[in-house]
Amino acid sequence: MLVPLKWLKDYVDINIDVRTLGDMLTMSGSKVEAIEEMGKEIDKVVAGKIVKIERHPDADKLLVTQVDIGGELIQIVTGADNIKEGDIVPIAVNGASLPGGVKIKKGKLRGLESNGMMCSAQELAMSLDDLTPEQLDGIYILSEDTPLGKDIKEILGLDDSVIEFEITNNRPDCLSVLGMARETAATLGVNLRYPEYSVKENSEDVSSYISIDVQNSELCPRYASRVVKNVKIEQSPSWLQDKLIKAGVRPINNIVDITNYVMLELGQPMHAFDLDKLAGRSIIVRNAKNSEKLLTLDEVERELNDSMLVIADKERAIAIAGVMGSNNSEIDSNTKTFVFECANFAPINVRLTSKKLGLRTEASSRFEKGVDAELISFALDRACYLVQEIGAGEIVGGKIDIYPNKKQVRRISLRPQRVRSFIGADISNEQIEKYLNSLEFEVDHDDSFIVTVPTFRDDIEGEVDIIEEIARLYGYENIPSALMNTTFTQGGMNYRQSLINQSKNNLTAQGLFEVYTYSFVSPGIFNRINLKAENPLRNCIRLINPLGEEQSIMRTTIIPNLLEVISRNYNRKVNEGSFFELSKVYMSDKLPLEDLAEEREVLTIGMYGSIDFFDLKGIIENLLESMNIDKYRILSSNHDSLHPGRTAELIVNNKRIGWLGEVHPDVLDNYDIPVRAYVAELNFDELVAQSSPIVKYKQLPKYPSVERDIAVVVAEEITAGQIEEIIRNKGGKIVEDVRFFDVYRGSQVQEGYKSMAYKITYRSDEKTLAEEDISKVHTKILNSLASQVGGYLRQ
């Protein structure tokens, strides 16, 4: 919100510079975003009257002028063509400064002395938006009654500063100059002056001019109006226009400007209706009809529905309540009698209406945050006071004020000792009361304070809110630093947190990039990754109010997200990539959801490029080793999204942890990935459960090892993992290592079979193994292979 400093000074005495004021207000909770010091670069520019104009003897396009700058006559040579004798214009005298670092010095133009420069609006860095074409063309002409020699900054209002505040949504009372004046007065510890609002009415009765009917008091808790007759529509006086322009509002005419002025000054939006344009001279506050149309002031026809509130006459809607009026009842040059509307509307309804119509205004931005209903009478009288001050009309006696359910004030108990304890500073009861009174809180004394909250502070709900108000006025910077009066414990990560960081570091060290993707996904992902209809992953949690169909469910798998990442990178000419995401999926046994969902931590890896299945397998094995997990198996398996025969499952201590393998070609086509890709999805919660924080060490072996190679012929469906498991189980303690190193299919092996070669390392911790020790175990292994998988040694 933009607040001109001069306007602020109408209500509070400020005896410090604007920068210091900005710092103090920021520290007391009113954040200052920016300060524009108008006219800061302008110096020695005054009003001067052109008393004589002659042609330059040696230049056709130059004029030689004599200018009175208030008791002193100076000569200025100029090329301006829009001036005449008697005009009063801005004169930059010798030694003057202008915006942009321009310095003015006396000199000679074609042989004649020139002691200054006449200035245009652009040269004075004036706002050009509200100037007429005549004012923009050439030298800026001042009004005839401008005092000669007076500083141009005072004349044009450039000796002012505009403070831009960031107003939070919980403080709609600060969306006004008076609201910020209240904050300023409380911050500086000075008194606040309210604006004048006494009204001189005629002897007539407003009820004889207009009737009001509020049909929905829930959406319109209060509606009030006053009538003004014998209206003179003209431009507003310069002081009023100047304040509006500096606050960012364009002047229109005196009546409309008054409604905008009161909105900016008090925070209460208002509207004026031409009474003669109201059918039946009636105002009806009702819900709109479905498909009812209204041409708003911005000349856009808008279609309404019955959830929206409108202001109507006997025949049609004339305004969208709290948002914008229509052009069928606006004030124009022919207006003779008008009605001031001042109302209070339900914030949520205004917000929804504004959003549905795509129409956001200064009024709607205030109403949707909450405007104090008690402000209405004051705002009406203030507007009428301004009408009579500028001589714009005659105020009809009385007002219509429909207010069936008066707003109740809140009274909150406040314990002074609690204030001191909470803030940690010794603030006296008198000081507490002074702070609260400065913000217009009333305090009654008892064993504790009973604080009456002003109606414009809906954000104050309890004792701690009041303590916060005291703390910010006391000054956060004045609160002494102190150690907490408690027992301190050493901070640190627990085992799970440490393991997560360790795992991420391990995967990153192996060349993978960590990614984060959205938890909200499309229901279509299940078809894209070929999940069968009965797959439990399809039992997903739907969002009640999704952003759209593409983000309407909570994900149960991260594989589609990683495939999207792979597709995006490949199709942007990245030839290879390895990614991982350690995030949550959301599972539920019962839908619709009756209890909290299971938030399962899942590790998903996605890879493509010059890699194969065994690269992915090696990454996972390396990760398991770093987590101290050694009792695991990787066995051939099937998965809907993965390639048959190129898929495995990870088993840790007989628990299925997840899958890894090559992505099914059909799935790759669905994601526009024309190269082979590999994914793994592991239940990280289970990996944490199976991991051990205890690292076991053993001494280096004392006795030599013995290696034996075997080539076992087995049927095609037998996996390497099955054979390795048999070797380890039957080999007992003396089998130190088993490594699969070759597979053969060819003429020496019958069709439907394959030869699988393993290197078995034998070692004992107790002695040097003899040949009979090894042969006994080796024979046992061969017999088990024969009996369990039908394997025999290749000859």
Short mmCIF file of N, CA and C in Angstrom, two decimals, residues 433-499:
data_model
loop_
_atom_site.label_atom_id
_atom_site.label_comp_id
_atom_site.label_asym_id
_atom_site.label_seq_id
_atom_site.Cartn_x
_atom_site.Cartn_y
_atom_site.Cartn_z
N GLU A 433 -0.39 -0.76 29.73
CA GLU A 433 -1.65 -0.08 29.43
C GLU A 433 -1.44 1.01 28.39
N LYS A 434 -0.34 1.71 28.47
CA LYS A 434 -0.06 2.78 27.50
C LYS A 434 0.07 2.21 26.09
N TYR A 435 0.80 1.09 25.95
CA TYR A 435 0.94 0.48 24.64
C TYR A 435 -0.42 0.08 24.07
N LEU A 436 -1.24 -0.55 24.89
CA LEU A 436 -2.55 -1.01 24.42
C LEU A 436 -3.46 0.16 24.08
N ASN A 437 -3.45 1.19 24.90
CA ASN A 437 -4.29 2.36 24.62
C ASN A 437 -3.89 3.03 23.31
N SER A 438 -2.60 3.02 23.00
CA SER A 438 -2.14 3.66 21.76
C SER A 438 -2.67 2.94 20.53
N LEU A 439 -3.02 1.68 20.68
CA LEU A 439 -3.60 0.90 19.59
C LEU A 439 -5.12 0.83 19.69
N GLU A 440 -5.68 1.64 20.61
CA GLU A 440 -7.13 1.77 20.82
C GLU A 440 -7.75 0.54 21.49
N PHE A 441 -6.95 -0.23 22.23
CA PHE A 441 -7.48 -1.27 23.10
C PHE A 441 -7.88 -0.58 24.42
N GLU A 442 -9.00 -0.97 24.95
CA GLU A 442 -9.42 -0.44 26.25
C GLU A 442 -9.03 -1.43 27.34
N VAL A 443 -8.56 -0.90 28.49
CA VAL A 443 -8.07 -1.76 29.57
C VAL A 443 -8.83 -1.46 30.84
N ASP A 444 -9.45 -2.49 31.43
CA ASP A 444 -10.10 -2.39 32.74
C ASP A 444 -9.23 -3.12 33.75
N HIS A 445 -9.05 -2.53 34.93
CA HIS A 445 -8.17 -3.10 35.93
C HIS A 445 -8.93 -4.03 36.86
N ASP A 446 -8.29 -5.14 37.17
CA ASP A 446 -8.78 -6.10 38.15
C ASP A 446 -7.55 -6.85 38.63
N ASP A 447 -7.74 -8.08 39.16
CA ASP A 447 -6.57 -8.88 39.50
C ASP A 447 -5.69 -9.05 38.25
N SER A 448 -6.36 -9.16 37.12
CA SER A 448 -5.67 -9.13 35.83
C SER A 448 -6.34 -8.05 34.99
N PHE A 449 -5.73 -7.73 33.86
CA PHE A 449 -6.33 -6.75 32.96
C PHE A 449 -7.45 -7.41 32.16
N ILE A 450 -8.53 -6.69 31.96
CA ILE A 450 -9.56 -7.10 31.01
C ILE A 450 -9.46 -6.16 29.83
N VAL A 451 -9.03 -6.70 28.70
CA VAL A 451 -8.74 -5.89 27.52
C VAL A 451 -9.89 -6.00 26.54
N THR A 452 -10.47 -4.86 26.16
CA THR A 452 -11.52 -4.82 25.14
C THR A 452 -10.85 -4.57 23.79
N VAL A 453 -11.02 -5.51 22.89
CA VAL A 453 -10.36 -5.45 21.59
C VAL A 453 -11.17 -4.57 20.65
N PRO A 454 -10.56 -3.60 19.97
CA PRO A 454 -11.31 -2.79 19.01
C PRO A 454 -11.88 -3.66 17.88
N THR A 455 -13.01 -3.25 17.37
CA THR A 455 -13.71 -4.09 16.38
C THR A 455 -12.92 -4.25 15.09
N PHE A 456 -11.98 -3.34 14.82
CA PHE A 456 -11.22 -3.46 13.58
C PHE A 456 -10.04 -4.43 13.71
N ARG A 457 -9.85 -5.07 14.87
CA ARG A 457 -8.75 -6.01 15.05
C ARG A 457 -9.26 -7.44 15.20
N ASP A 458 -9.75 -8.00 14.10
CA ASP A 458 -10.25 -9.38 14.12
C ASP A 458 -9.12 -10.40 14.27
N ASP A 459 -7.87 -9.97 14.12
CA ASP A 459 -6.75 -10.90 14.25
C ASP A 459 -6.39 -11.18 15.71
N ILE A 460 -6.96 -10.42 16.64
CA ILE A 460 -6.65 -10.62 18.06
C ILE A 460 -7.66 -11.61 18.64
N GLU A 461 -7.19 -12.81 18.99
CA GLU A 461 -8.09 -13.86 19.46
C GLU A 461 -7.83 -14.30 20.90
N GLY A 462 -6.63 -14.09 21.41
CA GLY A 462 -6.31 -14.58 22.75
C GLY A 462 -5.23 -13.75 23.40
N GLU A 463 -4.86 -14.18 24.60
CA GLU A 463 -3.88 -13.44 25.39
C GLU A 463 -2.54 -13.30 24.68
N VAL A 464 -2.09 -14.36 24.01
CA VAL A 464 -0.77 -14.29 23.36
C VAL A 464 -0.76 -13.28 22.23
N ASP A 465 -1.92 -13.07 21.59
CA ASP A 465 -1.98 -12.06 20.53
C ASP A 465 -1.78 -10.66 21.10
N ILE A 466 -2.37 -10.42 22.27
CA ILE A 466 -2.20 -9.12 22.91
C ILE A 466 -0.74 -8.94 23.35
N ILE A 467 -0.14 -10.00 23.88
CA ILE A 467 1.27 -9.93 24.29
C ILE A 467 2.16 -9.60 23.10
N GLU A 468 1.83 -10.14 21.94
CA GLU A 468 2.61 -9.83 20.74
C GLU A 468 2.52 -8.35 20.40
N GLU A 469 1.34 -7.76 20.56
CA GLU A 469 1.19 -6.33 20.30
C GLU A 469 2.09 -5.51 21.25
N ILE A 470 2.13 -5.91 22.50
CA ILE A 470 2.97 -5.21 23.49
C ILE A 470 4.44 -5.38 23.13
N ALA A 471 4.83 -6.58 22.73
CA ALA A 471 6.23 -6.87 22.42
C ALA A 471 6.72 -6.04 21.24
N ARG A 472 5.90 -5.90 20.19
CA ARG A 472 6.38 -5.17 19.02
C ARG A 472 6.49 -3.67 19.29
N LEU A 473 5.61 -3.14 20.17
CA LEU A 473 5.74 -1.73 20.52
C LEU A 473 6.87 -1.49 21.51
N TYR A 474 7.11 -2.45 22.39
CA TYR A 474 8.26 -2.35 23.29
C TYR A 474 9.55 -2.37 22.47
N GLY A 475 9.52 -3.12 21.38
CA GLY A 475 10.68 -3.19 20.49
C GLY A 475 11.38 -4.52 20.62
N TYR A 476 11.31 -5.33 19.58
CA TYR A 476 11.99 -6.63 19.63
C TYR A 476 13.48 -6.44 19.87
N GLU A 477 14.01 -5.32 19.33
CA GLU A 477 15.45 -5.08 19.50
C GLU A 477 15.80 -4.71 20.94
N ASN A 478 14.79 -4.37 21.75
CA ASN A 478 15.04 -4.00 23.15
C ASN A 478 14.89 -5.18 24.11
N ILE A 479 14.43 -6.31 23.61
CA ILE A 479 14.27 -7.48 24.47
C ILE A 479 15.65 -8.07 24.76
N PRO A 480 16.02 -8.19 26.02
CA PRO A 480 17.39 -8.66 26.33
C PRO A 480 17.59 -10.12 25.93
N SER A 481 18.80 -10.41 25.49
CA SER A 481 19.15 -11.79 25.15
C SER A 481 19.42 -12.56 26.43
N ALA A 482 18.94 -13.78 26.48
CA ALA A 482 19.14 -14.61 27.68
C ALA A 482 19.08 -16.07 27.29
N LEU A 483 19.85 -16.87 28.02
CA LEU A 483 19.80 -18.31 27.80
C LEU A 483 18.46 -18.86 28.28
N MET A 484 18.01 -19.90 27.63
CA MET A 484 16.76 -20.53 28.05
C MET A 484 16.95 -21.18 29.42
N ASN A 485 15.97 -21.02 30.27
CA ASN A 485 16.02 -21.59 31.60
C ASN A 485 15.50 -23.02 31.55
N THR A 486 16.33 -23.91 31.01
CA THR A 486 15.90 -25.29 30.84
C THR A 486 17.13 -26.19 30.75
N THR A 487 16.89 -27.47 30.64
CA THR A 487 17.98 -28.42 30.50
C THR A 487 18.29 -28.60 29.03
N PHE A 488 19.55 -28.42 28.66
CA PHE A 488 19.93 -28.52 27.26
C PHE A 488 20.42 -29.94 26.95
N THR A 489 20.11 -30.38 25.78
CA THR A 489 20.60 -31.66 25.29
C THR A 489 21.38 -31.44 24.02
N GLN A 490 22.29 -32.32 23.74
CA GLN A 490 23.09 -32.19 22.54
C GLN A 490 22.25 -32.57 21.33
N GLY A 491 22.22 -31.70 20.35
CA GLY A 491 21.46 -31.99 19.13
C GLY A 491 22.22 -32.94 18.24
N GLY A 492 21.51 -33.56 17.34
CA GLY A 492 22.14 -34.47 16.40
C GLY A 492 21.10 -35.28 15.66
N MET A 493 21.54 -35.99 14.64
CA MET A 493 20.62 -36.81 13.85
C MET A 493 20.51 -38.19 14.46
N ASN A 494 19.31 -38.77 14.36
CA ASN A 494 19.15 -40.14 14.79
C ASN A 494 19.69 -41.09 13.72
N TYR A 495 19.64 -42.38 14.01
CA TYR A 495 20.24 -43.36 13.10
C TYR A 495 19.59 -43.32 11.73
N ARG A 496 18.26 -43.21 11.69
CA ARG A 496 17.56 -43.19 10.41
C ARG A 496 17.98 -41.98 9.58
N GLN A 497 18.04 -40.82 10.21
CA GLN A 497 18.43 -39.61 9.47
C GLN A 497 19.86 -39.73 8.95
N SER A 498 20.73 -40.26 9.79
CA SER A 498 22.13 -40.45 9.36
C SER A 498 22.21 -41.42 8.19
N LEU A 499 21.39 -42.49 8.25
CA LEU A 499 21.41 -43.49 7.19
C LEU A 499 20.90 -42.91 5.87
#
